[in-house]
XYZ file of C-alpha atoms in Angstrom:
679
model
C 101.767 93.278 100.815
C 101.674 96.294 103.079
C 101.544 95.692 106.818
C 100.584 98.405 109.302
C 100.495 98.364 113.053
C 99.623 101.120 115.503
C 101.424 101.540 118.818
C 101.065 103.788 121.836
C 103.509 103.516 124.742
C 100.960 102.898 127.488
C 99.599 99.403 128.190
C 96.050 98.506 127.255
C 93.839 96.403 125.046
C 93.902 96.931 121.316
C 90.412 97.344 119.897
C 89.500 97.231 116.232
C 86.334 98.860 114.923
C 85.442 98.512 111.267
C 83.588 101.288 109.459
C 83.830 101.070 105.665
C 87.382 102.148 104.715
C 88.292 103.281 108.204
C 90.073 101.345 110.959
C 90.124 102.781 114.472
C 92.760 101.445 116.866
C 92.582 102.094 120.585
C 95.727 101.382 122.606
C 95.675 102.439 126.230
C 95.894 106.200 125.994
C 93.853 106.791 122.873
C 93.049 105.849 119.344
C 94.475 106.150 115.891
C 92.520 106.227 112.674
C 93.854 104.703 109.465
C 92.287 105.569 106.128
C 92.951 103.029 103.407
C 91.605 105.224 100.631
C 94.565 107.584 100.620
C 95.697 108.982 97.283
C 97.409 106.340 95.200
C 99.883 108.641 93.432
C 103.377 107.146 93.527
C 106.159 109.524 94.456
C 108.673 109.563 91.665
C 112.342 110.175 92.336
C 113.733 113.074 90.304
C 117.137 114.511 91.067
C 117.066 118.225 90.335
C 119.813 119.603 88.120
C 120.230 123.170 89.311
C 123.340 124.467 91.052
C 122.938 126.769 94.043
C 123.527 130.307 92.795
C 124.602 133.358 94.824
C 123.717 136.650 93.196
C 122.916 140.127 94.582
C 122.864 138.849 98.156
C 120.414 136.031 97.414
C 121.234 132.332 97.459
C 118.861 130.550 95.072
C 118.467 126.813 94.723
C 116.599 125.366 91.761
C 115.554 128.882 90.809
C 113.929 129.637 94.176
C 115.178 132.117 96.750
C 116.394 130.288 99.829
C 118.629 132.758 101.676
C 118.360 136.553 101.484
C 120.672 139.273 102.793
C 123.653 137.000 102.232
C 126.834 138.750 103.471
C 129.567 139.630 100.981
C 132.100 137.328 102.642
C 130.059 134.231 101.772
C 131.444 132.123 98.933
C 129.853 129.346 96.866
C 131.900 126.630 95.175
C 129.888 124.501 92.688
C 130.482 120.782 92.962
C 127.951 118.841 90.846
C 124.927 119.737 88.719
C 122.815 120.203 91.835
C 125.275 120.752 94.683
C 127.869 123.165 95.984
C 129.989 123.983 98.986
C 129.178 127.157 100.871
C 131.652 128.925 103.134
C 132.964 132.301 104.181
C 136.090 134.353 104.803
C 137.184 136.608 107.637
C 139.770 139.335 108.138
C 141.036 137.649 111.298
C 142.420 134.196 111.969
C 141.138 132.283 114.966
C 140.323 128.750 116.062
C 136.555 129.377 116.067
C 134.373 131.437 113.730
C 130.642 131.995 113.513
C 129.682 133.176 110.011
C 126.288 134.429 108.864
C 124.871 132.874 105.703
C 121.685 134.913 105.271
C 118.052 135.107 106.311
C 115.863 132.024 105.961
C 112.123 132.088 106.615
C 108.767 130.777 105.396
C 110.051 127.258 104.824
C 109.587 123.867 106.347
C 112.729 122.682 108.032
C 114.022 119.703 109.964
C 117.165 120.039 112.066
C 119.121 117.208 113.621
C 121.197 118.759 116.383
C 123.348 117.665 119.304
C 121.397 118.526 122.420
C 124.177 116.917 124.485
C 127.814 116.354 123.662
C 127.015 112.749 122.738
C 123.495 112.748 121.246
C 121.255 114.228 118.530
C 117.524 114.895 118.493
C 115.243 116.469 115.839
C 113.656 119.915 115.757
C 111.150 121.211 113.183
C 110.285 124.799 112.342
C 109.724 127.447 109.703
C 112.405 130.122 110.148
C 116.063 130.566 110.976
C 115.355 131.139 114.652
C 114.046 127.552 114.846
C 117.461 126.075 113.970
C 119.288 125.018 117.161
C 122.976 125.397 117.883
C 125.008 122.310 116.918
C 122.769 121.351 113.989
C 124.487 118.627 111.957
C 121.837 118.126 109.273
C 119.273 120.606 107.988
C 116.579 119.561 105.540
C 114.473 122.368 104.064
C 111.425 122.450 101.850
C 111.075 125.848 100.203
C 107.808 127.647 99.532
C 106.332 127.493 96.048
C 105.378 131.177 95.904
C 104.887 134.284 98.016
C 102.170 132.556 100.031
C 103.634 130.127 102.564
C 100.433 128.084 102.392
C 101.297 127.396 98.770
C 104.001 125.017 99.966
C 103.189 121.624 98.501
C 104.489 118.147 99.088
C 106.014 118.164 95.602
C 108.191 121.209 96.368
C 111.915 120.451 96.116
C 114.022 119.639 99.156
C 117.252 121.451 99.988
C 119.813 119.718 102.148
C 122.491 121.468 104.229
C 125.259 119.257 105.611
C 127.979 120.972 107.657
C 131.155 119.006 107.012
C 134.850 118.876 107.879
C 136.858 121.566 106.111
C 140.520 120.741 106.606
C 141.215 120.698 110.338
C 137.947 122.469 111.131
C 134.583 120.948 111.945
C 131.445 122.916 111.090
C 127.898 123.037 112.447
C 124.785 125.097 111.706
C 122.673 127.346 113.911
C 120.056 130.064 113.658
C 119.682 133.348 115.490
C 116.847 135.588 116.651
C 117.046 137.569 113.388
C 116.181 134.413 111.420
C 119.682 134.243 110.011
C 121.271 130.903 109.246
C 124.816 130.749 110.597
C 127.588 128.215 110.514
C 130.274 127.706 113.119
C 133.723 126.310 112.343
C 136.116 125.293 115.091
C 139.370 123.376 115.414
C 139.228 122.555 119.115
C 142.786 123.825 119.556
C 143.595 127.546 120.025
C 146.852 127.000 118.149
C 145.076 125.871 114.979
C 143.580 128.950 113.367
C 142.195 130.059 110.031
C 140.689 133.128 108.401
C 138.618 131.235 105.871
C 136.484 128.134 105.520
C 135.275 128.049 101.919
C 133.897 124.483 102.015
C 132.250 124.308 105.423
C 128.699 123.454 104.334
C 127.542 121.128 101.565
C 124.261 122.136 99.878
C 122.249 119.949 97.529
C 118.684 119.783 96.238
C 116.279 117.180 94.895
C 112.628 116.150 94.709
C 112.982 112.958 96.773
C 114.230 113.463 100.355
C 115.699 110.001 100.865
C 117.344 109.891 97.458
C 118.698 113.363 98.190
C 120.378 112.148 101.382
C 121.736 109.053 99.672
C 123.111 110.894 96.633
C 124.569 113.662 98.791
C 126.436 111.245 101.028
C 127.744 109.434 97.955
C 129.120 112.731 96.666
C 130.763 113.504 100.010
C 132.132 109.972 100.340
C 133.866 110.315 96.989
C 135.007 113.886 97.625
C 136.532 113.365 101.077
C 137.442 109.674 101.066
C 137.381 109.628 104.883
C 134.198 107.613 105.421
C 132.176 104.910 103.708
C 128.475 104.398 103.205
C 126.527 101.744 105.087
C 125.766 99.690 101.994
C 129.476 99.122 101.300
C 130.416 98.006 104.821
C 130.699 94.509 106.222
C 127.753 93.829 108.510
C 128.580 92.121 111.835
C 126.826 88.778 112.151
C 125.247 89.653 115.509
C 122.767 91.952 113.764
C 120.624 88.993 112.738
C 120.488 87.311 116.147
C 118.614 88.126 119.327
C 120.791 89.595 122.049
C 120.983 90.431 125.720
C 122.976 93.303 127.236
C 123.883 93.315 130.900
C 123.670 97.076 131.498
C 120.127 97.726 132.737
C 120.029 94.255 134.281
C 123.002 94.861 136.612
C 124.627 98.199 135.747
C 128.226 98.146 137.023
C 127.385 95.271 139.374
C 127.498 92.738 136.522
C 128.894 89.353 137.601
C 129.273 85.844 136.151
C 126.449 84.246 138.125
C 123.983 86.965 137.134
C 124.917 86.500 133.476
C 124.393 82.754 133.775
C 120.954 83.275 135.307
C 119.869 85.742 132.636
C 120.967 83.536 129.748
C 119.256 80.551 131.361
C 115.909 82.267 131.856
C 115.843 83.593 128.285
C 116.657 80.157 126.917
C 114.070 78.375 129.043
C 111.384 80.816 127.888
C 111.921 79.966 124.220
C 113.846 83.062 123.099
C 117.500 82.122 123.547
C 120.037 84.934 123.354
C 122.656 84.217 120.704
C 124.427 87.516 121.226
C 125.667 88.930 124.546
C 127.142 92.289 125.523
C 128.983 92.259 128.845
C 128.667 95.959 129.552
C 130.491 98.259 131.982
C 131.617 96.497 135.152
C 133.920 93.719 133.919
C 137.162 95.712 133.683
C 140.059 96.188 136.080
C 139.502 99.751 137.316
C 140.089 101.953 140.339
C 138.363 105.105 141.525
C 139.992 107.497 143.963
C 136.730 109.469 144.180
C 134.759 106.574 145.660
C 136.076 105.792 149.125
C 134.893 102.724 150.972
C 132.730 103.605 153.943
C 131.885 107.068 152.663
C 128.548 108.063 151.022
C 128.280 107.597 147.276
C 128.563 110.858 145.334
C 126.399 110.948 142.194
C 128.656 111.143 139.147
C 131.770 109.923 140.936
C 131.558 106.721 138.884
C 132.812 108.732 135.910
C 136.092 109.355 137.725
C 137.103 105.692 137.493
C 140.227 104.808 135.515
C 141.568 101.661 133.878
C 144.344 99.797 135.709
C 144.989 97.171 133.042
C 143.451 95.604 129.953
C 142.422 92.481 131.864
C 139.201 91.544 133.662
C 138.526 92.360 137.316
C 138.291 89.902 140.198
C 134.587 89.238 139.669
C 135.574 87.373 136.505
C 138.830 85.882 137.756
C 139.651 83.604 140.673
C 142.374 84.998 142.939
C 144.321 83.298 145.697
C 141.830 84.440 148.303
C 138.778 83.356 146.358
C 139.668 79.947 144.969
C 136.940 78.301 147.030
C 134.212 80.356 145.405
C 132.896 77.975 142.775
C 130.796 80.608 140.988
C 133.874 82.646 140.087
C 135.588 81.432 136.898
C 139.341 81.099 136.720
C 139.352 83.880 134.160
C 137.446 85.574 131.375
C 138.320 82.888 128.837
C 136.917 80.092 130.974
C 133.728 82.059 131.570
C 133.166 82.980 127.915
C 133.815 79.401 126.819
C 131.428 78.147 129.494
C 128.474 80.330 128.541
C 129.005 79.737 124.833
C 128.930 76.001 125.427
C 126.023 75.981 127.866
C 123.754 78.492 126.144
C 124.685 78.288 122.471
C 125.928 81.875 122.251
C 127.318 82.799 118.861
C 128.769 86.190 119.796
C 130.085 87.624 123.063
C 130.996 91.312 123.032
C 132.441 93.350 125.888
C 132.205 97.068 126.584
C 135.050 99.546 126.794
C 135.381 103.305 126.431
C 137.363 104.902 123.624
C 139.996 105.924 126.195
C 139.719 102.583 127.980
C 137.318 103.732 130.690
C 135.209 106.793 131.577
C 138.153 108.477 133.265
C 140.654 107.058 130.816
C 143.775 105.175 131.942
C 145.311 105.403 135.393
C 148.644 107.206 134.910
C 151.695 105.303 136.138
C 149.768 102.078 136.761
C 151.786 98.984 135.956
C 149.278 97.878 133.294
C 148.817 101.243 131.571
C 151.957 103.357 131.873
C 153.373 102.080 128.590
C 150.606 103.996 126.776
C 151.877 107.270 128.292
C 148.515 108.458 129.649
C 148.340 112.079 130.705
C 145.671 113.604 132.915
C 143.664 116.127 130.909
C 140.665 118.187 131.886
C 138.051 118.317 129.111
C 136.826 121.660 127.802
C 133.523 121.805 125.935
C 132.926 124.110 123.004
C 130.484 127.046 123.328
C 128.092 125.168 121.047
C 127.819 122.225 123.420
C 127.464 124.503 126.426
C 124.595 126.336 124.708
C 122.400 123.252 124.826
C 122.012 120.676 127.604
C 124.554 119.807 130.264
C 125.442 116.151 130.787
C 126.360 114.588 134.133
C 129.053 112.334 132.694
C 130.720 115.231 130.898
C 130.462 117.539 133.903
C 132.162 114.924 136.069
C 134.911 114.214 133.568
C 135.611 117.956 133.462
C 135.879 117.890 137.253
C 137.881 114.675 137.699
C 139.880 114.734 134.466
C 140.593 111.856 132.090
C 143.750 109.834 131.655
C 144.156 110.401 127.917
C 146.166 107.897 125.913
C 149.164 109.321 124.073
C 147.986 109.523 120.428
C 151.294 107.975 119.372
C 150.447 104.956 121.521
C 146.752 104.610 120.758
C 147.078 101.806 118.211
C 149.323 99.891 120.587
C 146.635 100.204 123.270
C 143.835 98.946 121.021
C 146.060 96.225 119.593
C 146.952 94.982 123.070
C 143.386 95.226 124.395
C 141.679 93.575 121.442
C 144.409 90.966 121.101
C 143.867 90.038 124.736
C 140.097 89.861 124.301
C 140.420 87.540 121.306
C 142.672 85.286 123.396
C 139.769 85.124 125.879
C 137.328 83.977 123.153
C 135.595 87.392 123.025
C 134.116 88.128 119.590
C 133.791 91.915 119.529
C 133.463 95.186 121.405
C 131.052 98.002 122.122
C 133.164 101.184 122.200
C 131.634 104.019 124.205
C 132.333 107.680 125.113
C 133.685 108.431 121.635
C 132.983 112.161 121.459
C 135.304 112.825 124.408
C 138.121 113.512 121.934
C 136.789 116.899 120.840
C 137.080 118.151 124.438
C 140.753 117.195 124.950
C 142.206 118.127 121.562
C 144.126 121.240 122.630
C 147.799 120.656 121.937
C 147.008 117.378 120.177
C 146.325 118.642 116.665
C 142.688 119.691 117.100
C 139.448 117.741 117.201
C 139.322 116.654 113.560
C 142.886 115.368 113.448
C 142.664 113.678 116.842
C 139.395 111.935 115.970
C 140.836 110.750 112.666
C 143.908 109.330 114.414
C 141.913 107.446 117.040
C 139.276 106.229 114.594
C 141.858 104.873 112.170
C 143.713 103.113 114.980
C 140.477 101.649 116.352
C 139.248 100.355 113.011
C 142.677 98.952 112.151
C 142.708 97.000 115.402
C 139.150 95.741 114.871
C 140.082 94.533 111.373
C 143.225 92.849 112.710
C 141.624 90.959 115.582
C 137.905 90.531 114.877
C 137.108 88.978 111.527
C 133.442 89.967 111.573
C 133.838 93.781 111.784
C 132.614 93.276 115.329
C 132.203 96.747 116.772
C 129.264 98.809 118.016
C 130.091 102.511 118.325
C 128.403 104.581 121.015
C 128.289 108.179 122.249
C 129.818 109.225 118.943
C 127.149 111.204 117.082
C 129.395 114.163 116.287
C 130.290 114.656 112.637
C 133.955 114.423 113.702
C 133.265 110.704 114.155
C 130.582 110.208 111.492
C 132.775 111.531 108.690
C 135.645 109.286 109.815
C 133.574 106.100 109.919
C 135.403 104.159 107.251
C 134.612 100.608 108.407
C 132.498 100.745 111.563
C 129.005 99.631 110.571
C 126.870 100.135 113.707
C 126.366 103.275 115.791
C 123.964 103.995 118.624
C 121.392 106.430 117.284
C 119.818 107.696 120.502
C 120.380 108.779 124.040
C 120.204 105.914 126.536
C 117.104 103.850 127.157
C 115.947 104.950 130.612
C 113.557 102.287 131.949
C 112.700 104.267 135.099
C 111.735 107.450 133.216
C 108.261 107.250 131.620
C 108.675 110.582 129.814
C 111.588 109.437 127.629
C 110.052 106.325 126.057
C 108.338 108.099 123.161
C 111.271 110.486 122.698
C 113.638 107.542 122.333
C 111.727 106.035 119.408
C 111.100 109.365 117.670
C 114.727 110.464 118.033
C 116.152 107.278 116.513
C 113.725 107.379 113.581
C 114.646 110.964 112.699
C 118.372 110.545 113.387
C 118.366 107.552 111.049
C 117.612 109.850 108.110
C 121.216 111.045 108.371
C 123.058 108.342 110.313
C 121.436 105.556 108.303
C 123.410 106.476 105.211
C 126.708 105.754 106.997
C 125.844 103.049 109.548
C 123.131 100.716 110.766
C 121.525 102.812 113.515
C 121.437 100.969 116.823
C 118.184 101.496 118.756
C 119.698 100.419 122.098
C 118.382 97.813 124.524
C 114.998 97.770 126.284
C 113.104 95.864 128.968
C 110.647 93.300 127.599
C 108.631 93.541 130.836
C 107.776 97.236 130.972
C 104.814 99.552 130.386
C 106.356 100.641 127.076
C 107.786 97.248 126.097
C 105.499 96.628 123.142
C 106.057 100.171 121.945
C 109.842 99.587 121.913
C 109.566 96.094 120.468
C 107.508 97.351 117.533
C 110.075 100.059 116.862
C 112.847 97.454 116.674
C 110.709 95.333 114.357
C 110.577 98.138 111.782
C 113.978 99.632 112.644
C 116.217 97.382 110.542
C 118.483 97.202 113.597
C 119.837 94.641 115.994
C 117.357 93.457 118.621
C 118.533 93.051 122.183
C 117.021 93.465 125.622
C 118.521 94.179 129.022
C 116.035 92.317 131.184
C 116.910 91.342 134.710
C 117.165 87.535 135.012
C 113.711 86.007 135.063
C 112.012 89.328 134.284
C 110.858 88.716 130.713
C 107.662 89.035 128.712
C 107.925 86.103 126.341
C 104.688 86.980 124.577
C 106.381 90.135 123.324
C 109.775 88.529 122.730
C 108.340 85.706 120.645
C 106.950 88.278 118.208
C 110.537 89.387 117.564
C 112.600 86.232 118.058
C 112.394 82.889 116.277
C 112.892 79.657 118.283
C 116.501 79.336 117.100
C 117.334 82.838 118.395
C 117.402 84.539 115.002
C 115.431 87.664 114.110
C 113.764 88.868 110.911
C 115.567 92.170 110.447
C 114.099 94.738 108.058
C 116.148 95.784 105.048
C 116.843 99.483 105.688
C 117.165 101.819 108.661
C 113.638 102.666 109.813
C 112.844 106.317 109.012
C 109.807 108.607 109.215
C 107.469 108.656 106.246
C 107.686 111.653 103.969
C 104.630 113.387 105.447
C 106.198 113.150 108.939
C 109.474 114.874 108.083
C 108.427 118.384 109.096
C 106.019 117.678 111.948
C 106.643 117.114 115.643
C 105.258 113.687 116.606
C 106.111 114.251 120.282
C 104.816 117.714 121.170
C 102.451 119.188 118.571
C 99.484 117.277 119.993
C 98.197 116.058 116.636
C 100.823 114.245 114.558
C 101.443 110.518 114.436
C 104.859 109.066 113.708
C 104.936 106.647 110.781
C 108.125 104.621 110.329
C 108.531 102.786 107.038
C 110.748 99.936 105.930
C 110.968 96.971 103.587
C 111.279 93.298 104.410
C 112.299 90.562 102.018
C 108.814 90.146 100.588
C 106.769 93.145 101.694
C 106.631 96.705 102.911
C 105.837 97.657 106.484
C 104.669 100.793 108.293
C 104.730 101.189 112.064
C 102.385 103.909 113.325
C 103.308 105.326 116.737
C 101.407 107.685 118.986
C 104.255 109.556 120.711
C 102.181 112.519 121.891
C 101.705 113.636 125.452
C 104.131 111.409 127.361
C 107.218 113.626 127.330
C 108.768 116.739 125.839
C 111.924 117.407 123.877
C 114.921 118.834 125.736
C 116.124 122.350 124.890
C 112.661 123.673 124.041
C 112.021 127.078 125.603
C 108.432 127.665 124.556
C 106.734 124.494 125.705
C 103.417 123.755 124.045
C 101.217 121.979 126.556
C 99.756 118.863 124.969
C 96.126 118.407 125.952
C 94.911 115.075 127.259
C 92.773 114.682 124.151
C 95.965 114.534 122.073
C 96.204 110.867 123.119
C 93.380 110.190 120.659
C 94.627 110.801 117.168
C 93.666 109.942 113.613
C 95.752 109.763 110.490
C 96.140 108.273 107.054
C 98.380 105.483 105.841
C 98.897 103.919 102.436
C 101.542 102.046 100.441
C 102.722 105.443 99.199
C 104.192 105.967 102.676
C 106.748 103.245 101.945
C 109.694 104.490 99.923
C 111.138 102.126 97.289
C 108.085 99.863 97.666
C 108.481 98.795 94.058
C 111.562 96.809 95.140
C 109.256 94.244 96.760
C 105.849 94.864 95.151
C 107.042 94.030 91.654
C 105.078 94.560 88.460
C 102.235 92.186 89.272
C 101.106 93.570 92.624
C 97.313 93.797 92.810
C 97.128 96.360 95.607
C 96.488 93.906 98.458
C 97.219 95.360 101.900
C 96.801 94.133 105.461
C 96.281 95.740 108.835
C 97.224 93.419 111.675
C 96.121 93.659 115.314
C 98.791 92.131 117.556
C 96.578 91.722 120.616
C 93.562 90.390 118.705
C 95.637 88.353 116.284
C 93.380 89.492 113.452
C 94.349 90.496 109.927
C 92.082 92.788 107.945
C 92.729 92.669 104.215
C 92.133 95.752 102.079
C 92.734 96.641 98.469
C 94.578 99.782 97.515
C 93.199 101.059 94.233
C 95.936 101.309 91.637
C 95.780 103.984 88.970
């Protein structure tokens, strides 16, 4: 059975009007039309067997011209029947090169690029000038003939994946002359090269999701530095409802607040079985925040770790023994809340370098890890996009970087201590910081590999459930070193106070999951269940195939929404795959073009599901110079949906499916059954 639901981020009543084969849904800001009589042609998966060929300045893929005016220094190294590495050579050796690959135009393209140091978002376009700096995945659909309008859905897809070539990390970008370029950089002026022959992997196929899967399998085998999602151990917390303390308390998290939040969720019938104690539990100091003086925005990122133990909020000291709400220590508190609230998993937060500002040099609890104060330096690619407050402050205040030779000892000590306190796992944040401090430490690729291997070794040693959530680590330095880590945050933060980012959050995760979902389970982050966009976010998690956790303040819950996601025992019904856009959404902008809906498909154990989201008009993508004003009427949209929107549907439909489909109205509680005509 196919299930479809339509969501718009503003609150309102869902209305259902029936008119023959058409269903019109109105949700607050507008309406969405669903046509059940869509073409019933199944999309067959066919992997094209045609190597990329470079001849007379033209790079052809599957017999079609893709890049023209290719420079003579570009080289192509065939890999499989349909794939190759593309690179270039230079007469000079340096730590950073930008090479031209050729002109690309009159195509459909989807870029996934880092708009901040930590995070990716999508961008669609038709020419090289539409490809942003720091693109980490580029999916192209080439024209069928000289007329761009001749481009058909059946046209082959070409995938560009900038990879790690030795000690150099590569990324893609376009320029004003519609040329596709790639940048390679080591992150250390002492590590130089004059050539990068295998900087970009190119592959082609007729099925976009098979193309991604097969390409990542090829790269996994070729490099041996990362593993695919399907081969990794999945942490048990993924299948249980969770609560994160961040947006509930921010750094003011405390034991009594945690008790109150767990109690109110349990009493409402959606008990949290998974808890993340986020930033605010650690023993830190901050010389940039002086008591009695005004708070300086961003100064929180200058804090440094004093020791691997908990702070005084979670530990009774001599002066606070009379305070009954303060536990004797972290172990007592974790044991207490597990016993009182039936928690199965308690995770705690820490940064890759211990804390935002790293370790405090010469502190009694950290000096054995030989921390050294370093001032991060961002690459020109990062500086070309959007500045980030956290990064700007860390550049200003510096970070106490762990000696790479001591990094495993640090993780081993920290995680060993946490296990002794009955903690079950960790959320490890601020991971991309390594690329900014790699000078003199072997470069960004080598440094990331060293830290990632040490981190995963410690996780495997201490936590038997592969219990780690990675965060702020969307650079390919980290992605292509993800050997065991199975969960990674796939979006910028959830910002409950910013109404313009709600639709962007959902759209960004769906598109990022096309790439990230091959290596990890994309994490959609927390959300408030009592919020104008709560149902919008809840629906996204329902089709996302991700963990489900909220960050409600104690007592501030919408149990009507939560009970649609959470069973009485605290478990969730997680979809099978990472939720991704349907094929007809790959090259459209569901946030800013004023006309396109976002359809996210997935499979459950017994059926297929499509979530239809109206993301138009609420916000705009960062790093867009020519803003297209979305008219108010864009809130009322129509579109088509059918079982053909669900990839791999045959896995659940089987041979005897009769074409039965259902459209369900959450607010009305009504199911409308339709029949999809089979050929």
